[in-house]
mmCIF file of C-alpha atoms and ligand atoms in Angstrom:
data_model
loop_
_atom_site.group_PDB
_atom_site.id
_atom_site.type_symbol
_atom_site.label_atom_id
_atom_site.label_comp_id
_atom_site.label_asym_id
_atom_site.label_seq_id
_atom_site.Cartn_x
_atom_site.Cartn_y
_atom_site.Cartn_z
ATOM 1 C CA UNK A 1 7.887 -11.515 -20.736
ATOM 2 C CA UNK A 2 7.722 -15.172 -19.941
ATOM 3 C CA UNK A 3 6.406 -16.732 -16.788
ATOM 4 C CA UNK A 4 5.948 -15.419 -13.128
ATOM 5 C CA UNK A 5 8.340 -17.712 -10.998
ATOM 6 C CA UNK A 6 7.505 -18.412 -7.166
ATOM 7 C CA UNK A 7 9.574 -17.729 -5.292
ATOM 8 C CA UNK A 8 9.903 -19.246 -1.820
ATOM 9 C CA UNK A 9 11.024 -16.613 1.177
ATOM 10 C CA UNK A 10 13.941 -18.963 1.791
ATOM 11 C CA UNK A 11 17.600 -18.023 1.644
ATOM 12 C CA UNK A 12 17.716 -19.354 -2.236
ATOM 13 C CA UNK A 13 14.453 -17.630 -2.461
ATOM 14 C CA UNK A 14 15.823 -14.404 -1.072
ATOM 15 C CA UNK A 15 18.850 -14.407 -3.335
ATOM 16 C CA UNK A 16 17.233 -15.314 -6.744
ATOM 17 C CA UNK A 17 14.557 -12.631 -5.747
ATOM 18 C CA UNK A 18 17.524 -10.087 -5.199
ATOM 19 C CA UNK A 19 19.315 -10.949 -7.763
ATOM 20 C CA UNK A 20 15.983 -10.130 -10.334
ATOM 21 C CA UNK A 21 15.993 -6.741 -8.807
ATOM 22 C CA UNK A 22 19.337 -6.211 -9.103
ATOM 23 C CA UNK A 23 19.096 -6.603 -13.011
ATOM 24 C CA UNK A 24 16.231 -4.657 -13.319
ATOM 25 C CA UNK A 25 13.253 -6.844 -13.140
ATOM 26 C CA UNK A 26 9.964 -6.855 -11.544
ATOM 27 C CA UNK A 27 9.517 -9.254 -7.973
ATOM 28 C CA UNK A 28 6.500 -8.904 -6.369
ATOM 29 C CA UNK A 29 6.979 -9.719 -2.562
ATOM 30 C CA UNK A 30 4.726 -9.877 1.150
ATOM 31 C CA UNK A 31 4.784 -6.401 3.173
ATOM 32 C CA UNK A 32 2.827 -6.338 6.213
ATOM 33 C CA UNK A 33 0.231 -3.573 4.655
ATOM 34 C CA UNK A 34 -0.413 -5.383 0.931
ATOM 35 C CA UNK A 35 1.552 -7.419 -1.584
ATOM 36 C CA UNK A 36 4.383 -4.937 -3.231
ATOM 37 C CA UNK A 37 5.428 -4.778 -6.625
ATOM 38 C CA UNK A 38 9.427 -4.095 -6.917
ATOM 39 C CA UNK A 39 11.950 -2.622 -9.082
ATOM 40 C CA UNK A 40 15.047 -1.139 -8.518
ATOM 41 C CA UNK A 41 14.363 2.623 -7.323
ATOM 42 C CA UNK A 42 17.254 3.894 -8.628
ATOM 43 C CA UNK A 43 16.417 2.949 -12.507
ATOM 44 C CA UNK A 44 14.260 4.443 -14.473
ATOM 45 C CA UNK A 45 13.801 1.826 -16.838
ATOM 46 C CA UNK A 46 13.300 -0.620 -14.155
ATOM 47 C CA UNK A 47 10.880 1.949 -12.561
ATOM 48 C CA UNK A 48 9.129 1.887 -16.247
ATOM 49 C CA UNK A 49 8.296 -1.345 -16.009
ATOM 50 C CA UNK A 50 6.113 -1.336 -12.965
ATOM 51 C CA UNK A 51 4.334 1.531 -14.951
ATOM 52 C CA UNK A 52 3.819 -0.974 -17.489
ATOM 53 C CA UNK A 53 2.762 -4.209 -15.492
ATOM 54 C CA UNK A 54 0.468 -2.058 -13.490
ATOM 55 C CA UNK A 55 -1.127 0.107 -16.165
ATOM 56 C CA UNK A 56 -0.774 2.797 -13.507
ATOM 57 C CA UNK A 57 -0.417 6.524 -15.030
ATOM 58 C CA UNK A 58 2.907 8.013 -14.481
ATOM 59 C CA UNK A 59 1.915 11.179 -12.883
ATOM 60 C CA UNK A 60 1.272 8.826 -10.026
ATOM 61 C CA UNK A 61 4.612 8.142 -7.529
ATOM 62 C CA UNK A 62 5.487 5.471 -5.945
ATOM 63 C CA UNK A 63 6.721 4.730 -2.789
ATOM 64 C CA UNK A 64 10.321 3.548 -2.015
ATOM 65 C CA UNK A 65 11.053 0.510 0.427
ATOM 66 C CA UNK A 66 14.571 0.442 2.396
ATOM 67 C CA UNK A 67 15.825 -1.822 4.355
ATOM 68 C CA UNK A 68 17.094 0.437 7.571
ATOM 69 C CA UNK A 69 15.982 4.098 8.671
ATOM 70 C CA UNK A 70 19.709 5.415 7.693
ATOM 71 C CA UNK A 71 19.111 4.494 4.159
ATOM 72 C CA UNK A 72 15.812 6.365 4.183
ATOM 73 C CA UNK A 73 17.635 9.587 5.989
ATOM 74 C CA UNK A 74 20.207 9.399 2.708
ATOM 75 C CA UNK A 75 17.883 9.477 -0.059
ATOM 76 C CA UNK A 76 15.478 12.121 1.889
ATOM 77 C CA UNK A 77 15.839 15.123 4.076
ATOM 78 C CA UNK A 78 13.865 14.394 6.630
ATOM 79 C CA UNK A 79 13.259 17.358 9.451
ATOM 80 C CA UNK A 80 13.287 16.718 13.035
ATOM 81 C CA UNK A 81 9.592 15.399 13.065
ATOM 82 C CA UNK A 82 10.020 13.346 10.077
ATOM 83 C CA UNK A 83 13.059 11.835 12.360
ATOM 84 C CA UNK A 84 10.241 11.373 15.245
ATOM 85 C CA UNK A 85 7.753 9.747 13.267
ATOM 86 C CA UNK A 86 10.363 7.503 12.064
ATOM 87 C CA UNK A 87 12.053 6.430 15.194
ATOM 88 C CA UNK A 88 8.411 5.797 15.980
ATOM 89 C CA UNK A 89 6.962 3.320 13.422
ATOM 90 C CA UNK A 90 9.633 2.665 11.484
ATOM 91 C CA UNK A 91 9.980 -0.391 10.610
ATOM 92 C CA UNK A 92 6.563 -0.269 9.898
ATOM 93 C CA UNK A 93 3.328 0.942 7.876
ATOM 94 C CA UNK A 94 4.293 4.538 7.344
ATOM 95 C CA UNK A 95 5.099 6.429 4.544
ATOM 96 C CA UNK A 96 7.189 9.574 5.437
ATOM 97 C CA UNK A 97 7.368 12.315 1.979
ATOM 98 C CA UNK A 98 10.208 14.333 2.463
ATOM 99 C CA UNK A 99 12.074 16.655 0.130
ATOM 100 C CA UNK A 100 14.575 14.163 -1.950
ATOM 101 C CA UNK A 101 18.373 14.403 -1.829
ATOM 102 C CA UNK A 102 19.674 11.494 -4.321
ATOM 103 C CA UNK A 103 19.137 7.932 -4.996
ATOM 104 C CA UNK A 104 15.588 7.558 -6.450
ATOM 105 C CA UNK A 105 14.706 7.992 -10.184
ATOM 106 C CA UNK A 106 12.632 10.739 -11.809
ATOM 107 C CA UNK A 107 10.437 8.676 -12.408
ATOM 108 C CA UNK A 108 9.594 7.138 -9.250
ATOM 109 C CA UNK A 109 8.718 9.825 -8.078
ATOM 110 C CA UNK A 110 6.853 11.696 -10.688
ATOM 111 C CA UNK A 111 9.406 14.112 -10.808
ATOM 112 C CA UNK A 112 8.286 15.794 -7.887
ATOM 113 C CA UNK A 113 11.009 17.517 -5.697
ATOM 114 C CA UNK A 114 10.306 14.656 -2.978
ATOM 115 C CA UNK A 115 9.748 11.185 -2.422
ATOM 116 C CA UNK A 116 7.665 8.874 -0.472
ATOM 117 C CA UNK A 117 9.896 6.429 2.190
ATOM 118 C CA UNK A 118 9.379 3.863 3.951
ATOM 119 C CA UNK A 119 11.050 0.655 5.957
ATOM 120 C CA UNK A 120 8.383 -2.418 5.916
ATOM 121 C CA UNK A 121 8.150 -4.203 9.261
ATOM 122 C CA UNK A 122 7.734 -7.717 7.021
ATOM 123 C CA UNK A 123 10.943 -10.211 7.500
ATOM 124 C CA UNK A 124 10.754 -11.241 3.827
ATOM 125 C CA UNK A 125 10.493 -7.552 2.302
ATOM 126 C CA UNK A 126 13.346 -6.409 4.754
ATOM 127 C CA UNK A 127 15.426 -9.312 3.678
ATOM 128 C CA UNK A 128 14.879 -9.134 -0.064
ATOM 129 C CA UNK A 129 15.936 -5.664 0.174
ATOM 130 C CA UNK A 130 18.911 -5.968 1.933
ATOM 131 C CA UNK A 131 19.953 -8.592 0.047
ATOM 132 C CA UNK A 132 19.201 -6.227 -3.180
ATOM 133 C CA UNK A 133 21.465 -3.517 -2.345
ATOM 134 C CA UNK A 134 19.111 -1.067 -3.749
ATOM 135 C CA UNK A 135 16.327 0.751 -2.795
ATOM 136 C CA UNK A 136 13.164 -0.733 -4.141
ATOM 137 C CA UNK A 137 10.034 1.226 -5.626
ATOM 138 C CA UNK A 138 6.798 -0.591 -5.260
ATOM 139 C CA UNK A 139 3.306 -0.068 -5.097
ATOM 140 C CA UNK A 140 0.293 -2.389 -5.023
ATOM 141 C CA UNK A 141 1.334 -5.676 -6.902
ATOM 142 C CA UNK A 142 -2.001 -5.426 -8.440
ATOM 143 C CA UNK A 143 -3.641 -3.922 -12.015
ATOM 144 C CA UNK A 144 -4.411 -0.170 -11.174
ATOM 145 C CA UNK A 145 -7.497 0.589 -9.199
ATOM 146 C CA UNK A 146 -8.405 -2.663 -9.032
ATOM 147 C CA UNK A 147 -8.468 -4.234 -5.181
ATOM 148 C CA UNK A 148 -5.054 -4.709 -3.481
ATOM 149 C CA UNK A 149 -3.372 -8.161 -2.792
ATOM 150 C CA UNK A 150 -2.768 -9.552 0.554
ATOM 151 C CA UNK A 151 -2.071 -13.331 -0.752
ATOM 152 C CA UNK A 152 0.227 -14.295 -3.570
ATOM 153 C CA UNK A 153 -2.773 -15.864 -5.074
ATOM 154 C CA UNK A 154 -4.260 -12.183 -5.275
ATOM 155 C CA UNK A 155 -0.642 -10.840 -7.083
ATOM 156 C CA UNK A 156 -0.771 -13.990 -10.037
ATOM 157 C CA UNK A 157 -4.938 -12.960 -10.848
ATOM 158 C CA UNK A 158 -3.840 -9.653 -11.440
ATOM 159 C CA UNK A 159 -0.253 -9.819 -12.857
ATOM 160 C CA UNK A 160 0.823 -13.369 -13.983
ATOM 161 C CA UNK A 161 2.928 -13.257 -17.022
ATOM 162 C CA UNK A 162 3.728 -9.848 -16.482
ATOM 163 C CA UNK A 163 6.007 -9.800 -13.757
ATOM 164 C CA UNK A 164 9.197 -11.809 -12.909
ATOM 165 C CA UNK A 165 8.276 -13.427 -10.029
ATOM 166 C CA UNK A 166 6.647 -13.262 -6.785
ATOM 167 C CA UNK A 167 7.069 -14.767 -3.425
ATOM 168 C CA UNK A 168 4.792 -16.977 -1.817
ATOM 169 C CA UNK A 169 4.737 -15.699 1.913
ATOM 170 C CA UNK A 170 1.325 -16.184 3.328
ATOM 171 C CA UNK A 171 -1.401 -13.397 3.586
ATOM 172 C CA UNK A 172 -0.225 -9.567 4.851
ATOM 173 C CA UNK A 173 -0.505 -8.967 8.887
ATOM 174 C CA UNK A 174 -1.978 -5.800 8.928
ATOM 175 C CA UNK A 175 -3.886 -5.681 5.304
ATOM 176 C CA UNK A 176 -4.518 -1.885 4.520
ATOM 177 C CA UNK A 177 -1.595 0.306 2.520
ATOM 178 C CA UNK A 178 0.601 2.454 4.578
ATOM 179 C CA UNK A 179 -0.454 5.718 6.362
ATOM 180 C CA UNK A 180 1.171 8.312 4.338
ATOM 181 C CA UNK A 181 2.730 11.586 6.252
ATOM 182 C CA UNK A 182 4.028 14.643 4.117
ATOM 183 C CA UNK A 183 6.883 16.352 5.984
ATOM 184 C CA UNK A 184 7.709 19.263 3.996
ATOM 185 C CA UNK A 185 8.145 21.743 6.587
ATOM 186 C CA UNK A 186 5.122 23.229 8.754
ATOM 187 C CA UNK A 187 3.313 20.120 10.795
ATOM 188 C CA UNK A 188 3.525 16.684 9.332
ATOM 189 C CA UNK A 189 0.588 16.521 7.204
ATOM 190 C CA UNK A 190 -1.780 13.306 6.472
ATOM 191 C CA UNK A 191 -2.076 12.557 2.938
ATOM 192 C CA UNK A 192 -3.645 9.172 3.360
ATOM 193 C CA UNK A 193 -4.885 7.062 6.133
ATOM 194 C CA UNK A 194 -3.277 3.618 6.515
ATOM 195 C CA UNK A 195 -1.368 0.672 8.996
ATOM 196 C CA UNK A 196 -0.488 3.511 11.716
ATOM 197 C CA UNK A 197 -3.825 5.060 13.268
ATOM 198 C CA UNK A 198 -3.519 9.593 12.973
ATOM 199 C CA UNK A 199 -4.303 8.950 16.967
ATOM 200 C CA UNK A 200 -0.751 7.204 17.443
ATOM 201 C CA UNK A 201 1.262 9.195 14.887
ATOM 202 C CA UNK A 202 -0.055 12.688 17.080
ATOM 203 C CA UNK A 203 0.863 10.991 20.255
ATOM 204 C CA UNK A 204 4.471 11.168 18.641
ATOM 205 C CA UNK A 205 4.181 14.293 16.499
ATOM 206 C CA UNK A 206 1.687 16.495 17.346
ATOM 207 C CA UNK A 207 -1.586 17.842 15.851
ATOM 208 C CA UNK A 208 -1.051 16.958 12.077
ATOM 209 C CA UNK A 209 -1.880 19.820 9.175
ATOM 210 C CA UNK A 210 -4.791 19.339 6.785
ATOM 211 C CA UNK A 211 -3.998 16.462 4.056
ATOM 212 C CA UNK A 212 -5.207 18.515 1.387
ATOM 213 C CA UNK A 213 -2.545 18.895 -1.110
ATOM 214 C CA UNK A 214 -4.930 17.549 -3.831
ATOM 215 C CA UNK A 215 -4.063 16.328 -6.685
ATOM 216 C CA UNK A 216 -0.728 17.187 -7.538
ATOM 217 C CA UNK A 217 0.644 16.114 -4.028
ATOM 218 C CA UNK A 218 -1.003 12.329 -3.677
ATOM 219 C CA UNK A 219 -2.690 11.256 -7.192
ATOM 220 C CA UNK A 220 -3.544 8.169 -5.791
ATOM 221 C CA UNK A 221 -6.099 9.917 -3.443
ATOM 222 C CA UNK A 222 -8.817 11.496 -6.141
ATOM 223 C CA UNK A 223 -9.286 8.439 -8.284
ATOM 224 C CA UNK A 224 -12.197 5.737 -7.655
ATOM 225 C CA UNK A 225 -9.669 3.148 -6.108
ATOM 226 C CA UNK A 226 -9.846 -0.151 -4.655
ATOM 227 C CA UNK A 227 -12.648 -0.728 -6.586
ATOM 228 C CA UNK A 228 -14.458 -3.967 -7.018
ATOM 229 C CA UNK A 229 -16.703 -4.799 -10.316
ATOM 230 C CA UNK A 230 -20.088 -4.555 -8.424
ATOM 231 C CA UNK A 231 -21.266 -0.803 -6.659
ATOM 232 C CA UNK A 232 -20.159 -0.396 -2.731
ATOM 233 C CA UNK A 233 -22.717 0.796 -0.530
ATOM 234 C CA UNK A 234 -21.642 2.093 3.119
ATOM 235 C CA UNK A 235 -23.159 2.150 6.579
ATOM 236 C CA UNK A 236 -25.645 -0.968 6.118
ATOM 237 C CA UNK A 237 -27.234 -2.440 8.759
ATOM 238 C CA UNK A 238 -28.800 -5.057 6.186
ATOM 239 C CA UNK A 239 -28.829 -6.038 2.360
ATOM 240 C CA UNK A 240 -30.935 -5.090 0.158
ATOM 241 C CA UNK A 241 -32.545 -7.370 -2.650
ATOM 242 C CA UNK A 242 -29.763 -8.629 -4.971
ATOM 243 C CA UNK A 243 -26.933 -7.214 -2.659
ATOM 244 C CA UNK A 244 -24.229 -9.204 -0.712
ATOM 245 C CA UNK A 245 -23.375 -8.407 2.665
ATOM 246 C CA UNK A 246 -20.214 -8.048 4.320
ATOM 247 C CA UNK A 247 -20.479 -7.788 8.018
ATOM 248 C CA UNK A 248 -18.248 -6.295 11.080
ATOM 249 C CA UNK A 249 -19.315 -6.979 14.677
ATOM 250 C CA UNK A 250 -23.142 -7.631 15.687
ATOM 251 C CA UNK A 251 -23.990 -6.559 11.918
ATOM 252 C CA UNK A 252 -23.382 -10.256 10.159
ATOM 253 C CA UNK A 253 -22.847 -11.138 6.491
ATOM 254 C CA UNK A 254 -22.226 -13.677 4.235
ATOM 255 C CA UNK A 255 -18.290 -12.953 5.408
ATOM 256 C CA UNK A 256 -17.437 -10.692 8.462
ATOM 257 C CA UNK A 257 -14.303 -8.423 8.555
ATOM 258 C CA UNK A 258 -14.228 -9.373 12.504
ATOM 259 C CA UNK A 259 -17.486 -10.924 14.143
ATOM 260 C CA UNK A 260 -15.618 -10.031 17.757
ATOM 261 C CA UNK A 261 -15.353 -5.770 16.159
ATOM 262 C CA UNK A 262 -11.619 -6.146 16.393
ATOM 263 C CA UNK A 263 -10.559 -3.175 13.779
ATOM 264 C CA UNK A 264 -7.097 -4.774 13.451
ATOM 265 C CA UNK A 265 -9.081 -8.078 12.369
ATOM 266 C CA UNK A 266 -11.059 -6.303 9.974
ATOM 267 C CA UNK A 267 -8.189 -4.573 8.430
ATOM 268 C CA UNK A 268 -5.994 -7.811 7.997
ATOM 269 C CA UNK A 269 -9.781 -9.148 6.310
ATOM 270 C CA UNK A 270 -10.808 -6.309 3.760
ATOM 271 C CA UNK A 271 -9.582 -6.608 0.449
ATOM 272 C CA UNK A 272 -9.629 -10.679 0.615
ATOM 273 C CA UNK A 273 -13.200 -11.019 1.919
ATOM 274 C CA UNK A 274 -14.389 -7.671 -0.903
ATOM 275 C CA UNK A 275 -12.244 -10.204 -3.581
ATOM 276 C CA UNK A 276 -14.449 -13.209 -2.078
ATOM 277 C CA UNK A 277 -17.186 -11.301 -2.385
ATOM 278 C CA UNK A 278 -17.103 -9.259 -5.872
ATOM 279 C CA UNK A 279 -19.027 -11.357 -8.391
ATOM 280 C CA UNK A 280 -20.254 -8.199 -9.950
ATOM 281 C CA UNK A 281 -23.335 -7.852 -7.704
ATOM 282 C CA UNK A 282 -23.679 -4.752 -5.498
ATOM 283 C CA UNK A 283 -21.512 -5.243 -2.248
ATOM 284 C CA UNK A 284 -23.127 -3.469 1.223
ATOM 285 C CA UNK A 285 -20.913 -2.679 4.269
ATOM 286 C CA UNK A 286 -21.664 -3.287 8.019
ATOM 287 C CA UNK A 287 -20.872 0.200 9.514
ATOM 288 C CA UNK A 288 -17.171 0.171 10.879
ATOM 289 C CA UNK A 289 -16.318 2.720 13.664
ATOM 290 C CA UNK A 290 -14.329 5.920 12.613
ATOM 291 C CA UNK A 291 -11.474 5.302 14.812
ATOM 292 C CA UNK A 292 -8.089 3.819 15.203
ATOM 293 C CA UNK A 293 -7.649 1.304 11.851
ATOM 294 C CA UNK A 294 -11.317 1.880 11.145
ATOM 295 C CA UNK A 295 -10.301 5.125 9.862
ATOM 296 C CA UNK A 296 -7.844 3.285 7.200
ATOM 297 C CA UNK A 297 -10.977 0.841 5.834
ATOM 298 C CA UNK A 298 -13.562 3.579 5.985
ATOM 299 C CA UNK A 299 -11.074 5.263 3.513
ATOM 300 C CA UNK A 300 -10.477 2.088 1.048
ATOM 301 C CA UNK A 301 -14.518 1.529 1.430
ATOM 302 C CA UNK A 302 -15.754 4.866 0.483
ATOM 303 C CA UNK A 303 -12.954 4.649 -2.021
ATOM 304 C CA UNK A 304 -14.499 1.419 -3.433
ATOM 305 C CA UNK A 305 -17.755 3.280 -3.358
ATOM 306 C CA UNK A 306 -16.383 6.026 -5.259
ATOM 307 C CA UNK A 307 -18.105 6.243 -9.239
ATOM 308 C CA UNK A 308 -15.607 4.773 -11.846
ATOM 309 C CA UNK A 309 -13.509 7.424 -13.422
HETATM 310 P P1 AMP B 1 0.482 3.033 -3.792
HETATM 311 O O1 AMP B 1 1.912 2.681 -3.967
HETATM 312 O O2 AMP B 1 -0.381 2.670 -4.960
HETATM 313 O O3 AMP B 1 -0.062 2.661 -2.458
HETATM 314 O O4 AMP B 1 0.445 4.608 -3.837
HETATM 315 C C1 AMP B 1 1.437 5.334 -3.230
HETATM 316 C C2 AMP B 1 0.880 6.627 -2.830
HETATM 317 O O5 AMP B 1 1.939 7.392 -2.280
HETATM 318 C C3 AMP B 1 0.312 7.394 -4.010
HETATM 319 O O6 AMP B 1 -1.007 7.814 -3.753
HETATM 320 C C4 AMP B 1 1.233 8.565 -4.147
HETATM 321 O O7 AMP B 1 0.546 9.698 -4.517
HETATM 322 C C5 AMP B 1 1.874 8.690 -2.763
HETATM 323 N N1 AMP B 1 3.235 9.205 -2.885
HETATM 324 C C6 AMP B 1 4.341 8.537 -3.190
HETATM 325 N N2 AMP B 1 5.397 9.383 -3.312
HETATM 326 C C7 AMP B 1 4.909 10.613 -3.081
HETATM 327 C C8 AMP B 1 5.465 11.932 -3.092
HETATM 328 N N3 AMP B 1 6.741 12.150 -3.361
HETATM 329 N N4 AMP B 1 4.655 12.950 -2.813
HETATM 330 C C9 AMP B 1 3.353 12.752 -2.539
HETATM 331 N N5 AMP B 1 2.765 11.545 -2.530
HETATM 332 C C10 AMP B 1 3.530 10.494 -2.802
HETATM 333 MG MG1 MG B 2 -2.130 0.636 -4.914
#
C-alpha cells in the first residue's frame, strides 16, 4: 500500500472518503468515543484488511457503524429493550450485540451468530457513512493493544502507510470506546464499560445482567489492552522515584485528566495525556471516582495496568 491521504471532513472530503470505502479500502475517520478504522462491513476481504493494518487476531469482532437506527434494526434483531436502549443513546456511544439477520460479513463478526451495532453521534462519521452506502466495520484506528487515538496525529503514529486515508477532524468529544450492551434475550447485559455511564443505560433499561460472557462473547475484554510501554500503577496519591504522574482533581501531575474532577474532562483527556506521558517509564494514576464515566477510565486504566500477554 502506498501513502495515507488526509482527508479533510469537507464535502470533497466526504465523497473521496466514501468513495475508498465503497471499493474496499481502509479510511480511518473521527467518532466521538476514539478514532475508527473503516471498511466496508459487508466484505470480507475489505473486513481482512483491517485485520491486517491492525495486527488484531481474528477471533476478535468488530463493531459495525450505521448511519440511522433503521439500518441497525435491518442487519440485527434487536428485542424490545435493545429498541429502548437505542431510542435512548442512539446516535451515540453504545454498542448494542444483538442476534444478526444479514448484511455484515463472517468475518466481522467472528462468525459469531451476532453482531455488535452502533450509530456514532460524530457529524463526520455519520456523514461518511451515509455517503458510503454501506455499513462500515471499524475498531480502534490504532496497532492492537496499543493506546487508542483521539487525534489524527494518534491514527498516522500507529498506521501510516498502511491505511488509505484518514480524516483530519480534530480530537474525539467524549474520548473512551463505546459502552457495549449484549441483548440476547434475558436483561441487557454489560460487556464493557464505555461513552454511556451503566447508571443512565438502567434508568432506560433496567437492572443489567452480569457481563460475564468471557472470552468467547467480548475477546477484547481478557487481553492487557490500552497498554502503554512503561507499567500503570492505580490509586496514587503521589509518584514514586522514577515514576510520572498523571493527576485528576486535588491529586496533581505532570498532566491532569481534569484539575476541576470533571469525569467527562478526564475521559475526553486519557489516552492523549497516557500517549504524552509514555516514554517507557512507569506511569502512576491519581485515583478517579468509580462512578458515572469514571467507571469507563477505571476500566481502560486497570486495563493498561494489566501484565503484557
Ligand atoms: P474495539 O472495536 O477494538 O473497540 O472492540 C470491539 C469490541 O466489541 C470487542 O471487544 C468485541 O469483542 C466486541 N464485540 C463486537 N462484536 C461483538 C459481538 N458480536 N459479540 C460480542 N462482542 C462483540
Ligand atoms: Mg480498540
Amino acid at each position: 500500500m502506498g501513502a495515507t491521504q488526509l482527508l479533510k471532513p469537507d464535502a470533497a472530503g466526504i465523497e473521496a472518503g466514501a468513495a475508498i470505502l465503497r471499493s474496499g479500502g481502509l479510511v480511518a475517520f473521527p467518532t466521538e468515543t476514539v478514532y475508527g478504522l473503516g471498511a466496508r462491513a459487508d466484505d470480507d476481504r475489505a473486513v481482512a484488511r483491517i485485520f491486517e493494518a491492525k495486527g488484531r487476531p481474528t477471533f476478535n469482532p468488530l463493531i459495525c457503524h450505521v448511519s440511522a437506527a433503521e439500518d441497525a434494526f435491518s442487519i440485527g434483531r434487536l428485542d424490545d429493550r435493545a429498541g429502548l436502549l437505542a431510542a435512548a443513546f442512539w446516535p451515540g456511544p453504545l454498542t448494542l450485540v444483538a442476534p444478526h439477520r444479514a448484511g455484515v460479513s463472517d468475518l466481522a463478526r467472528a462468525s459469531l451468530g451476532t453482531v455488535g451495532l452502533r450509530v456514532p453521534g460524530h457529524p463526520v462519521a455519520r456523514a461518511l457513512i451515509e455517503a458510503a452506502g454501506v455499513p462500515v466495520a471499524a475498531p480502534s484506528a490504532n496497532p492492537s493493544g496499543r493506546i487508542s487515538p483521539t487525534a489524527a496525529a494518534h491514527v498516522l503514529e500507529g498506521l501510516e502507510g498502511r491505511i488509505d486515508a484518514v480524516f483530519d477532524a480534530g480530537p474525539c468529544p467524549v474520548g473512551v470506546e463505546s459502552t457495549i450492551v449484549a441483548c440476547t434475550g434475558g436483561p441487557p447485559r454489560l460487556l464493557r464499560e464505555g461513552g454511556v455511564p451503566r447508571e443512565a443505560l438502567e434508568r432506560v433499561a433496567g437492572p443489567l445482567g452480569a457481563g460475564g460472557g468471557g472470552a468467547v462473547e467480548a475477546p477484547g475484554m481478557t487481553l492487557s489492552h490500552y497498554a502503554p510501554r512503561g507499567a500503570v500503577r492505580l490509586d496514587a496519591d503521589a509518584p514514586r522515584a522514577g515514576e510520572r504522574m498523571l493527576g485528576f482533581g486535588a491529586v496533581g501531575g505532570e498532566a491532569n485528566l481534569s484539575p476541576s474532577g470533571d469525569l467527562g474532562e478526564a475521559a475526553a483527556n486519557l489516552f492523549a495525556m497516557m500517549r504524552a506521558l509514555d516514554d517507557g517509564r512507569p506511569l502512576a494514576v491519581a485515583p478517579i471516582p468509580d462512578r458515572g464515566l469514571g467507571r469507563a477510565i477505571r476500566d481502560r486504566l486497570t486495563r493498561a495496568a494489566a501484565p503484557q500477554g
